[in-house]
Amino acid sequence: MLVASGMPVKTSAPRRSVGKEPRDAKCQTLQTIGSMIIAGAHGPEVLTQIAELIQSVCRYRWIGVYKIRRHEFVIEAATNKMRPAAPRFPITQGLSAEAVETRQTLLVRDVSKDGRFIPNFWTTKSEIIVPIIDDEHDRVVGTIVAESAKLNAFNKDDRDFLEGVARLIWRALV
């Protein structure tokens, strides 16, 4: 209840917009990740915590963080203790290669229609790959990979959120 000119004025509770809760959770997740990175957190254990945090907020089936080491993608962190079929592969192969080359997120709605797809899990139907760019040296240092057992599982909101994560976590990889 507000008071205007000495008279109480009834107010109604603010209406919640549909879909606002997930957006708030994603914003809070980005703040949490940012705080971790500012505090100096780095390494595979931290990246695993971050991947699990992302998975809990977005309900992705699997999240992997790959680091580029000597011309290879090498898994640094993964959720659900699920090890991918390709824990390391050349940076010239797979969908991740395009994400690194173009420095842009690659959203694949149906991986069965893309010959570059390297399967990590036989049930994967769609995937999103986000390059992680080291802002200080302007180079790609890794990728975030999210996989789903559903077709068309990822959208613009997923892309925007994961790109936000990538802008934060590059320091944890270097």
Short mmCIF file of N, CA and C in Angstrom, two decimals:
data_model
loop_
_atom_site.label_atom_id
_atom_site.label_comp_id
_atom_site.label_asym_id
_atom_site.label_seq_id
_atom_site.Cartn_x
_atom_site.Cartn_y
_atom_site.Cartn_z
N MET A 1 0.84 -1.16 0.00
CA MET A 1 0.00 0.00 0.00
C MET A 1 0.89 1.24 0.00
N LEU A 2 0.62 2.18 -0.90
CA LEU A 2 1.36 3.43 -0.99
C LEU A 2 0.58 4.54 -0.30
N VAL A 3 1.27 5.56 0.12
CA VAL A 3 0.60 6.72 0.71
C VAL A 3 0.90 7.92 -0.18
N ALA A 4 -0.18 8.53 -0.72
CA ALA A 4 -0.03 9.70 -1.57
C ALA A 4 -0.87 10.82 -0.97
N SER A 5 -0.32 11.96 -0.73
CA SER A 5 -1.02 13.10 -0.14
C SER A 5 -1.70 12.72 1.17
N GLY A 6 -1.06 11.87 1.95
CA GLY A 6 -1.60 11.48 3.23
C GLY A 6 -2.70 10.44 3.16
N MET A 7 -3.13 10.05 1.98
CA MET A 7 -4.21 9.07 1.81
C MET A 7 -3.61 7.75 1.32
N PRO A 8 -3.99 6.63 1.94
CA PRO A 8 -3.50 5.35 1.46
C PRO A 8 -4.06 5.03 0.08
N VAL A 9 -3.22 4.48 -0.78
CA VAL A 9 -3.62 4.09 -2.13
C VAL A 9 -3.36 2.61 -2.28
N LYS A 10 -4.41 1.88 -2.66
CA LYS A 10 -4.26 0.44 -2.85
C LYS A 10 -3.49 0.16 -4.14
N THR A 11 -2.57 -0.76 -4.05
CA THR A 11 -1.85 -1.18 -5.26
C THR A 11 -1.99 -2.68 -5.39
N SER A 12 -1.97 -3.14 -6.60
CA SER A 12 -2.01 -4.58 -6.81
C SER A 12 -0.59 -5.09 -6.98
N ALA A 13 -0.41 -6.37 -6.72
CA ALA A 13 0.91 -6.97 -6.88
C ALA A 13 1.31 -6.90 -8.35
N PRO A 14 2.58 -6.67 -8.63
CA PRO A 14 3.00 -6.60 -10.02
C PRO A 14 2.77 -7.94 -10.71
N ARG A 15 2.34 -7.87 -11.94
CA ARG A 15 2.13 -9.09 -12.71
C ARG A 15 3.47 -9.62 -13.19
N ARG A 16 3.60 -10.92 -13.11
CA ARG A 16 4.83 -11.56 -13.62
C ARG A 16 4.63 -11.86 -15.09
N SER A 17 5.62 -11.52 -15.86
CA SER A 17 5.53 -11.86 -17.27
C SER A 17 5.91 -13.32 -17.46
N VAL A 18 5.27 -13.93 -18.42
CA VAL A 18 5.55 -15.33 -18.70
C VAL A 18 7.00 -15.46 -19.14
N GLY A 19 7.72 -16.42 -18.56
CA GLY A 19 9.10 -16.66 -18.94
C GLY A 19 10.10 -15.82 -18.19
N LYS A 20 9.65 -14.99 -17.27
CA LYS A 20 10.57 -14.11 -16.56
C LYS A 20 11.47 -14.87 -15.59
N GLU A 21 10.93 -15.90 -14.94
CA GLU A 21 11.71 -16.64 -13.96
C GLU A 21 12.98 -17.24 -14.55
N PRO A 22 12.90 -17.94 -15.71
CA PRO A 22 14.13 -18.48 -16.27
C PRO A 22 15.15 -17.39 -16.62
N ARG A 23 14.66 -16.25 -17.09
CA ARG A 23 15.58 -15.16 -17.42
C ARG A 23 16.28 -14.66 -16.17
N ASP A 24 15.52 -14.52 -15.07
CA ASP A 24 16.12 -14.10 -13.81
C ASP A 24 17.14 -15.11 -13.33
N ALA A 25 16.83 -16.39 -13.46
CA ALA A 25 17.77 -17.44 -13.05
C ALA A 25 19.04 -17.38 -13.89
N LYS A 26 18.89 -17.12 -15.17
CA LYS A 26 20.07 -17.02 -16.04
C LYS A 26 20.91 -15.81 -15.66
N CYS A 27 20.26 -14.69 -15.36
CA CYS A 27 21.00 -13.49 -14.93
C CYS A 27 21.75 -13.76 -13.63
N GLN A 28 21.09 -14.41 -12.69
CA GLN A 28 21.75 -14.74 -11.43
C GLN A 28 22.92 -15.70 -11.66
N THR A 29 22.74 -16.63 -12.59
CA THR A 29 23.82 -17.57 -12.91
C THR A 29 25.02 -16.83 -13.49
N LEU A 30 24.77 -15.89 -14.39
CA LEU A 30 25.87 -15.10 -14.96
C LEU A 30 26.58 -14.29 -13.86
N GLN A 31 25.82 -13.75 -12.92
CA GLN A 31 26.43 -13.01 -11.82
C GLN A 31 27.28 -13.93 -10.95
N THR A 32 26.79 -15.12 -10.68
CA THR A 32 27.54 -16.08 -9.88
C THR A 32 28.84 -16.47 -10.57
N ILE A 33 28.75 -16.76 -11.86
CA ILE A 33 29.94 -17.14 -12.63
C ILE A 33 30.93 -15.98 -12.66
N GLY A 34 30.43 -14.78 -12.89
CA GLY A 34 31.29 -13.60 -12.90
C GLY A 34 32.00 -13.41 -11.58
N SER A 35 31.29 -13.62 -10.48
CA SER A 35 31.91 -13.50 -9.15
C SER A 35 33.01 -14.54 -8.97
N MET A 36 32.76 -15.75 -9.44
CA MET A 36 33.77 -16.81 -9.33
C MET A 36 35.04 -16.42 -10.10
N ILE A 37 34.85 -15.91 -11.30
CA ILE A 37 35.99 -15.56 -12.14
C ILE A 37 36.74 -14.36 -11.56
N ILE A 38 36.01 -13.35 -11.09
CA ILE A 38 36.66 -12.18 -10.48
C ILE A 38 37.47 -12.59 -9.26
N ALA A 39 36.98 -13.60 -8.54
CA ALA A 39 37.70 -14.08 -7.35
C ALA A 39 38.94 -14.90 -7.73
N GLY A 40 39.16 -15.11 -9.03
CA GLY A 40 40.36 -15.80 -9.47
C GLY A 40 40.21 -17.29 -9.70
N ALA A 41 38.98 -17.78 -9.70
CA ALA A 41 38.75 -19.21 -9.89
C ALA A 41 39.16 -19.62 -11.31
N HIS A 42 39.84 -20.75 -11.40
CA HIS A 42 40.19 -21.29 -12.71
C HIS A 42 40.50 -22.79 -12.59
N GLY A 43 40.58 -23.44 -13.70
CA GLY A 43 40.91 -24.86 -13.73
C GLY A 43 39.71 -25.76 -13.94
N PRO A 44 39.97 -27.05 -14.15
CA PRO A 44 38.90 -28.00 -14.47
C PRO A 44 37.82 -28.12 -13.40
N GLU A 45 38.18 -28.04 -12.12
CA GLU A 45 37.18 -28.17 -11.07
C GLU A 45 36.18 -27.02 -11.13
N VAL A 46 36.67 -25.83 -11.31
CA VAL A 46 35.80 -24.65 -11.41
C VAL A 46 34.94 -24.73 -12.67
N LEU A 47 35.55 -25.14 -13.77
CA LEU A 47 34.79 -25.26 -15.02
C LEU A 47 33.69 -26.31 -14.90
N THR A 48 33.96 -27.37 -14.17
CA THR A 48 32.94 -28.39 -13.93
C THR A 48 31.80 -27.81 -13.10
N GLN A 49 32.13 -27.03 -12.07
CA GLN A 49 31.09 -26.38 -11.27
C GLN A 49 30.24 -25.45 -12.14
N ILE A 50 30.90 -24.71 -13.01
CA ILE A 50 30.19 -23.78 -13.89
C ILE A 50 29.30 -24.55 -14.86
N ALA A 51 29.81 -25.64 -15.44
CA ALA A 51 29.02 -26.44 -16.37
C ALA A 51 27.79 -27.02 -15.67
N GLU A 52 27.97 -27.48 -14.44
CA GLU A 52 26.83 -28.03 -13.68
C GLU A 52 25.82 -26.95 -13.31
N LEU A 53 26.31 -25.76 -13.02
CA LEU A 53 25.42 -24.64 -12.73
C LEU A 53 24.58 -24.30 -13.97
N ILE A 54 25.23 -24.25 -15.12
CA ILE A 54 24.53 -23.97 -16.38
C ILE A 54 23.47 -25.04 -16.62
N GLN A 55 23.86 -26.29 -16.44
CA GLN A 55 22.93 -27.39 -16.68
C GLN A 55 21.73 -27.32 -15.75
N SER A 56 21.95 -26.98 -14.51
CA SER A 56 20.83 -26.93 -13.56
C SER A 56 19.84 -25.81 -13.90
N VAL A 57 20.34 -24.70 -14.43
CA VAL A 57 19.47 -23.58 -14.78
C VAL A 57 18.76 -23.82 -16.11
N CYS A 58 19.47 -24.38 -17.06
CA CYS A 58 18.92 -24.54 -18.41
C CYS A 58 18.37 -25.92 -18.70
N ARG A 59 18.67 -26.86 -17.85
CA ARG A 59 18.21 -28.23 -18.02
C ARG A 59 18.71 -28.86 -19.31
N TYR A 60 19.89 -28.50 -19.73
CA TYR A 60 20.51 -29.16 -20.88
C TYR A 60 20.91 -30.58 -20.47
N ARG A 61 20.88 -31.50 -21.40
CA ARG A 61 21.24 -32.87 -21.07
C ARG A 61 22.72 -32.99 -20.73
N TRP A 62 23.56 -32.29 -21.51
CA TRP A 62 25.01 -32.39 -21.29
C TRP A 62 25.67 -31.07 -21.68
N ILE A 63 26.63 -30.67 -20.88
CA ILE A 63 27.46 -29.50 -21.17
C ILE A 63 28.90 -29.96 -21.09
N GLY A 64 29.68 -29.57 -22.08
CA GLY A 64 31.11 -29.83 -22.06
C GLY A 64 31.86 -28.55 -22.34
N VAL A 65 33.00 -28.39 -21.68
CA VAL A 65 33.88 -27.25 -21.94
C VAL A 65 35.18 -27.84 -22.47
N TYR A 66 35.51 -27.46 -23.70
CA TYR A 66 36.73 -27.93 -24.33
C TYR A 66 37.76 -26.81 -24.35
N LYS A 67 39.00 -27.17 -24.11
CA LYS A 67 40.11 -26.23 -24.19
C LYS A 67 40.93 -26.59 -25.42
N ILE A 68 41.44 -25.57 -26.10
CA ILE A 68 42.31 -25.83 -27.24
C ILE A 68 43.74 -25.96 -26.71
N ARG A 69 44.32 -27.12 -26.99
CA ARG A 69 45.70 -27.41 -26.58
C ARG A 69 46.44 -28.00 -27.77
N ARG A 70 47.46 -27.30 -28.21
CA ARG A 70 48.31 -27.81 -29.30
C ARG A 70 47.51 -28.38 -30.45
N HIS A 71 46.64 -27.60 -31.00
CA HIS A 71 45.86 -27.95 -32.19
C HIS A 71 44.84 -29.05 -31.96
N GLU A 72 44.40 -29.22 -30.70
CA GLU A 72 43.36 -30.19 -30.39
C GLU A 72 42.34 -29.56 -29.44
N PHE A 73 41.10 -30.04 -29.54
CA PHE A 73 40.10 -29.75 -28.53
C PHE A 73 40.25 -30.84 -27.47
N VAL A 74 40.38 -30.44 -26.22
CA VAL A 74 40.52 -31.38 -25.12
C VAL A 74 39.47 -31.05 -24.06
N ILE A 75 38.70 -32.06 -23.65
CA ILE A 75 37.65 -31.83 -22.66
C ILE A 75 38.27 -31.39 -21.34
N GLU A 76 37.78 -30.28 -20.80
CA GLU A 76 38.24 -29.78 -19.50
C GLU A 76 37.21 -30.05 -18.42
N ALA A 77 35.94 -30.01 -18.82
CA ALA A 77 34.86 -30.19 -17.85
C ALA A 77 33.63 -30.74 -18.57
N ALA A 78 32.86 -31.55 -17.84
CA ALA A 78 31.63 -32.10 -18.39
C ALA A 78 30.65 -32.35 -17.25
N THR A 79 29.38 -32.36 -17.59
CA THR A 79 28.35 -32.57 -16.58
C THR A 79 27.97 -34.05 -16.48
N ASN A 80 27.33 -34.38 -15.38
CA ASN A 80 26.79 -35.72 -15.14
C ASN A 80 27.85 -36.81 -15.13
N LYS A 81 29.09 -36.44 -14.99
CA LYS A 81 30.19 -37.41 -15.05
C LYS A 81 30.13 -38.22 -16.33
N MET A 82 29.51 -37.63 -17.35
CA MET A 82 29.41 -38.29 -18.66
C MET A 82 30.62 -37.89 -19.50
N ARG A 83 31.43 -38.84 -19.83
CA ARG A 83 32.58 -38.59 -20.68
C ARG A 83 32.15 -38.73 -22.13
N PRO A 84 32.49 -37.78 -22.95
CA PRO A 84 32.09 -37.85 -24.36
C PRO A 84 32.90 -38.91 -25.11
N ALA A 85 32.35 -39.39 -26.20
CA ALA A 85 33.05 -40.36 -27.05
C ALA A 85 34.31 -39.73 -27.65
N ALA A 86 34.29 -38.42 -27.81
CA ALA A 86 35.44 -37.70 -28.38
C ALA A 86 35.98 -36.71 -27.35
N PRO A 87 36.74 -37.19 -26.34
CA PRO A 87 37.27 -36.28 -25.33
C PRO A 87 38.38 -35.38 -25.87
N ARG A 88 38.93 -35.75 -27.02
CA ARG A 88 39.90 -34.90 -27.71
C ARG A 88 39.82 -35.20 -29.20
N PHE A 89 39.96 -34.12 -29.98
CA PHE A 89 39.94 -34.27 -31.44
C PHE A 89 40.60 -33.04 -32.06
N PRO A 90 41.09 -33.17 -33.30
CA PRO A 90 41.80 -32.05 -33.94
C PRO A 90 40.92 -30.81 -34.11
N ILE A 91 41.52 -29.63 -33.99
CA ILE A 91 40.75 -28.39 -34.11
C ILE A 91 40.25 -28.15 -35.54
N THR A 92 40.67 -28.98 -36.46
CA THR A 92 40.22 -28.85 -37.85
C THR A 92 39.00 -29.71 -38.13
N GLN A 93 38.49 -30.42 -37.13
CA GLN A 93 37.37 -31.34 -37.35
C GLN A 93 36.15 -30.97 -36.52
N GLY A 94 35.02 -31.45 -37.00
CA GLY A 94 33.78 -31.29 -36.26
C GLY A 94 33.15 -29.91 -36.38
N LEU A 95 32.00 -29.80 -35.76
CA LEU A 95 31.27 -28.54 -35.74
C LEU A 95 32.03 -27.48 -34.94
N SER A 96 32.77 -27.93 -33.94
CA SER A 96 33.56 -26.99 -33.13
C SER A 96 34.59 -26.26 -33.98
N ALA A 97 35.12 -26.93 -35.02
CA ALA A 97 36.10 -26.30 -35.90
C ALA A 97 35.51 -25.06 -36.57
N GLU A 98 34.26 -25.16 -37.01
CA GLU A 98 33.62 -23.99 -37.64
C GLU A 98 33.39 -22.88 -36.63
N ALA A 99 32.96 -23.24 -35.43
CA ALA A 99 32.73 -22.22 -34.40
C ALA A 99 34.01 -21.46 -34.09
N VAL A 100 35.13 -22.18 -34.07
CA VAL A 100 36.42 -21.53 -33.81
C VAL A 100 36.86 -20.70 -35.00
N GLU A 101 36.73 -21.26 -36.20
CA GLU A 101 37.17 -20.54 -37.40
C GLU A 101 36.38 -19.25 -37.62
N THR A 102 35.06 -19.31 -37.44
CA THR A 102 34.23 -18.13 -37.68
C THR A 102 34.12 -17.25 -36.45
N ARG A 103 34.51 -17.81 -35.27
CA ARG A 103 34.41 -17.10 -34.00
C ARG A 103 32.96 -16.74 -33.69
N GLN A 104 32.05 -17.62 -34.13
CA GLN A 104 30.63 -17.40 -33.91
C GLN A 104 29.98 -18.67 -33.39
N THR A 105 28.90 -18.49 -32.65
CA THR A 105 28.14 -19.61 -32.13
C THR A 105 27.51 -20.39 -33.27
N LEU A 106 27.56 -21.69 -33.13
CA LEU A 106 26.97 -22.57 -34.13
C LEU A 106 25.82 -23.33 -33.48
N LEU A 107 24.62 -23.12 -33.98
CA LEU A 107 23.42 -23.77 -33.45
C LEU A 107 22.96 -24.78 -34.50
N VAL A 108 22.99 -26.06 -34.15
CA VAL A 108 22.63 -27.11 -35.09
C VAL A 108 21.34 -27.76 -34.60
N ARG A 109 20.28 -27.54 -35.33
CA ARG A 109 18.95 -28.01 -34.92
C ARG A 109 18.79 -29.52 -35.09
N ASP A 110 19.49 -30.10 -36.08
CA ASP A 110 19.43 -31.54 -36.33
C ASP A 110 20.81 -31.99 -36.77
N VAL A 111 21.55 -32.59 -35.84
CA VAL A 111 22.94 -32.97 -36.13
C VAL A 111 23.04 -34.06 -37.19
N SER A 112 21.98 -34.84 -37.38
CA SER A 112 22.02 -35.91 -38.38
C SER A 112 22.11 -35.37 -39.80
N LYS A 113 21.81 -34.08 -39.97
CA LYS A 113 21.86 -33.46 -41.29
C LYS A 113 23.16 -32.72 -41.55
N ASP A 114 24.10 -32.82 -40.61
CA ASP A 114 25.38 -32.11 -40.78
C ASP A 114 26.52 -33.13 -40.71
N GLY A 115 27.20 -33.31 -41.84
CA GLY A 115 28.27 -34.29 -41.94
C GLY A 115 29.49 -33.99 -41.08
N ARG A 116 29.59 -32.77 -40.58
CA ARG A 116 30.74 -32.42 -39.73
C ARG A 116 30.56 -32.87 -38.29
N PHE A 117 29.37 -33.27 -37.91
CA PHE A 117 29.07 -33.65 -36.54
C PHE A 117 29.89 -34.87 -36.11
N ILE A 118 30.59 -34.71 -34.98
CA ILE A 118 31.31 -35.82 -34.35
C ILE A 118 30.49 -36.22 -33.13
N PRO A 119 29.87 -37.40 -33.15
CA PRO A 119 28.98 -37.76 -32.04
C PRO A 119 29.73 -38.03 -30.74
N ASN A 120 29.25 -37.41 -29.68
CA ASN A 120 29.74 -37.70 -28.34
C ASN A 120 28.86 -38.75 -27.68
N PHE A 121 27.55 -38.65 -27.97
CA PHE A 121 26.57 -39.57 -27.41
C PHE A 121 25.63 -39.96 -28.54
N TRP A 122 25.27 -41.20 -28.62
CA TRP A 122 24.47 -41.69 -29.75
C TRP A 122 23.07 -41.11 -29.77
N THR A 123 22.61 -40.55 -28.65
CA THR A 123 21.25 -40.00 -28.60
C THR A 123 21.18 -38.51 -28.92
N THR A 124 22.31 -37.88 -29.23
CA THR A 124 22.30 -36.44 -29.50
C THR A 124 21.55 -36.14 -30.80
N LYS A 125 20.63 -35.19 -30.69
CA LYS A 125 19.85 -34.77 -31.85
C LYS A 125 20.15 -33.32 -32.26
N SER A 126 20.47 -32.47 -31.26
CA SER A 126 20.81 -31.08 -31.57
C SER A 126 21.92 -30.62 -30.63
N GLU A 127 22.59 -29.56 -31.09
CA GLU A 127 23.79 -29.12 -30.37
C GLU A 127 23.99 -27.63 -30.59
N ILE A 128 24.62 -27.00 -29.60
CA ILE A 128 25.04 -25.61 -29.74
C ILE A 128 26.49 -25.54 -29.29
N ILE A 129 27.32 -24.86 -30.10
CA ILE A 129 28.74 -24.73 -29.80
C ILE A 129 29.07 -23.25 -29.76
N VAL A 130 29.66 -22.81 -28.64
CA VAL A 130 29.98 -21.39 -28.44
C VAL A 130 31.49 -21.25 -28.28
N PRO A 131 32.14 -20.45 -29.12
CA PRO A 131 33.58 -20.24 -28.94
C PRO A 131 33.86 -19.41 -27.69
N ILE A 132 34.92 -19.76 -27.01
CA ILE A 132 35.38 -19.01 -25.83
C ILE A 132 36.59 -18.21 -26.28
N ILE A 133 36.47 -16.89 -26.24
CA ILE A 133 37.51 -16.01 -26.78
C ILE A 133 38.24 -15.28 -25.66
N ASP A 134 39.55 -15.39 -25.67
CA ASP A 134 40.44 -14.68 -24.74
C ASP A 134 40.47 -13.22 -25.20
N ASP A 135 39.83 -12.34 -24.43
CA ASP A 135 39.74 -10.93 -24.81
C ASP A 135 41.09 -10.22 -24.80
N GLU A 136 41.99 -10.65 -23.95
CA GLU A 136 43.29 -9.97 -23.85
C GLU A 136 44.17 -10.22 -25.06
N HIS A 137 44.09 -11.43 -25.62
CA HIS A 137 44.95 -11.79 -26.75
C HIS A 137 44.17 -12.02 -28.04
N ASP A 138 42.86 -11.78 -28.00
CA ASP A 138 41.99 -11.90 -29.16
C ASP A 138 42.18 -13.24 -29.88
N ARG A 139 42.04 -14.34 -29.12
CA ARG A 139 42.18 -15.67 -29.70
C ARG A 139 41.16 -16.60 -29.07
N VAL A 140 40.73 -17.59 -29.83
CA VAL A 140 39.79 -18.58 -29.30
C VAL A 140 40.59 -19.58 -28.48
N VAL A 141 40.15 -19.81 -27.24
CA VAL A 141 40.86 -20.71 -26.33
C VAL A 141 40.07 -21.99 -26.04
N GLY A 142 38.83 -22.05 -26.50
CA GLY A 142 38.03 -23.24 -26.25
C GLY A 142 36.61 -23.07 -26.73
N THR A 143 35.76 -24.03 -26.35
CA THR A 143 34.35 -23.98 -26.72
C THR A 143 33.48 -24.50 -25.57
N ILE A 144 32.27 -24.01 -25.54
CA ILE A 144 31.22 -24.58 -24.69
C ILE A 144 30.32 -25.36 -25.65
N VAL A 145 30.05 -26.61 -25.31
CA VAL A 145 29.18 -27.45 -26.14
C VAL A 145 28.01 -27.91 -25.28
N ALA A 146 26.81 -27.68 -25.75
CA ALA A 146 25.61 -28.18 -25.09
C ALA A 146 24.92 -29.11 -26.07
N GLU A 147 24.51 -30.27 -25.57
CA GLU A 147 23.86 -31.26 -26.42
C GLU A 147 22.49 -31.62 -25.85
N SER A 148 21.59 -32.00 -26.77
CA SER A 148 20.24 -32.39 -26.37
C SER A 148 19.82 -33.64 -27.14
N ALA A 149 18.96 -34.43 -26.54
CA ALA A 149 18.39 -35.60 -27.20
C ALA A 149 17.13 -35.22 -27.98
N LYS A 150 16.82 -33.92 -28.04
CA LYS A 150 15.65 -33.43 -28.77
C LYS A 150 16.09 -32.63 -29.99
N LEU A 151 15.33 -32.71 -31.06
CA LEU A 151 15.57 -31.86 -32.22
C LEU A 151 15.18 -30.43 -31.87
N ASN A 152 15.84 -29.47 -32.48
CA ASN A 152 15.51 -28.05 -32.30
C ASN A 152 15.45 -27.64 -30.83
N ALA A 153 16.39 -28.14 -30.04
CA ALA A 153 16.33 -27.90 -28.59
C ALA A 153 16.85 -26.52 -28.18
N PHE A 154 17.59 -25.86 -29.04
CA PHE A 154 18.24 -24.61 -28.65
C PHE A 154 17.69 -23.45 -29.47
N ASN A 155 17.69 -22.27 -28.84
CA ASN A 155 17.15 -21.08 -29.52
C ASN A 155 18.03 -19.87 -29.21
N LYS A 156 17.54 -18.70 -29.59
CA LYS A 156 18.28 -17.45 -29.40
C LYS A 156 18.59 -17.19 -27.93
N ASP A 157 17.66 -17.49 -27.04
CA ASP A 157 17.91 -17.28 -25.61
C ASP A 157 19.06 -18.15 -25.12
N ASP A 158 19.10 -19.40 -25.59
CA ASP A 158 20.21 -20.28 -25.22
C ASP A 158 21.53 -19.72 -25.75
N ARG A 159 21.50 -19.28 -26.99
CA ARG A 159 22.71 -18.70 -27.60
C ARG A 159 23.19 -17.48 -26.80
N ASP A 160 22.27 -16.57 -26.51
CA ASP A 160 22.65 -15.36 -25.79
C ASP A 160 23.23 -15.69 -24.41
N PHE A 161 22.58 -16.60 -23.70
CA PHE A 161 23.05 -16.98 -22.38
C PHE A 161 24.43 -17.63 -22.43
N LEU A 162 24.60 -18.61 -23.31
CA LEU A 162 25.89 -19.31 -23.39
C LEU A 162 27.01 -18.39 -23.90
N GLU A 163 26.68 -17.45 -24.76
CA GLU A 163 27.69 -16.47 -25.18
C GLU A 163 28.09 -15.59 -24.00
N GLY A 164 27.13 -15.27 -23.14
CA GLY A 164 27.45 -14.51 -21.92
C GLY A 164 28.39 -15.30 -21.02
N VAL A 165 28.12 -16.59 -20.87
CA VAL A 165 29.00 -17.45 -20.07
C VAL A 165 30.40 -17.48 -20.68
N ALA A 166 30.47 -17.65 -21.99
CA ALA A 166 31.77 -17.73 -22.67
C ALA A 166 32.58 -16.44 -22.47
N ARG A 167 31.91 -15.29 -22.48
CA ARG A 167 32.61 -14.01 -22.27
C ARG A 167 33.20 -13.93 -20.87
N LEU A 168 32.64 -14.69 -19.94
CA LEU A 168 33.13 -14.67 -18.56
C LEU A 168 34.22 -15.71 -18.28
N ILE A 169 34.07 -16.89 -18.84
CA ILE A 169 34.93 -18.00 -18.38
C ILE A 169 36.25 -18.15 -19.10
N TRP A 170 36.55 -17.32 -20.07
CA TRP A 170 37.81 -17.51 -20.78
C TRP A 170 39.00 -17.43 -19.81
N ARG A 171 38.89 -16.61 -18.78
CA ARG A 171 39.98 -16.50 -17.82
C ARG A 171 40.21 -17.80 -17.04
N ALA A 172 39.17 -18.60 -16.89
CA ALA A 172 39.31 -19.87 -16.17
C ALA A 172 40.02 -20.92 -17.03
N LEU A 173 40.12 -20.66 -18.33
CA LEU A 173 40.78 -21.61 -19.24
C LEU A 173 42.27 -21.30 -19.47
N VAL A 174 42.64 -20.03 -19.36
CA VAL A 174 44.02 -19.66 -19.69
C VAL A 174 44.95 -19.79 -18.51
#
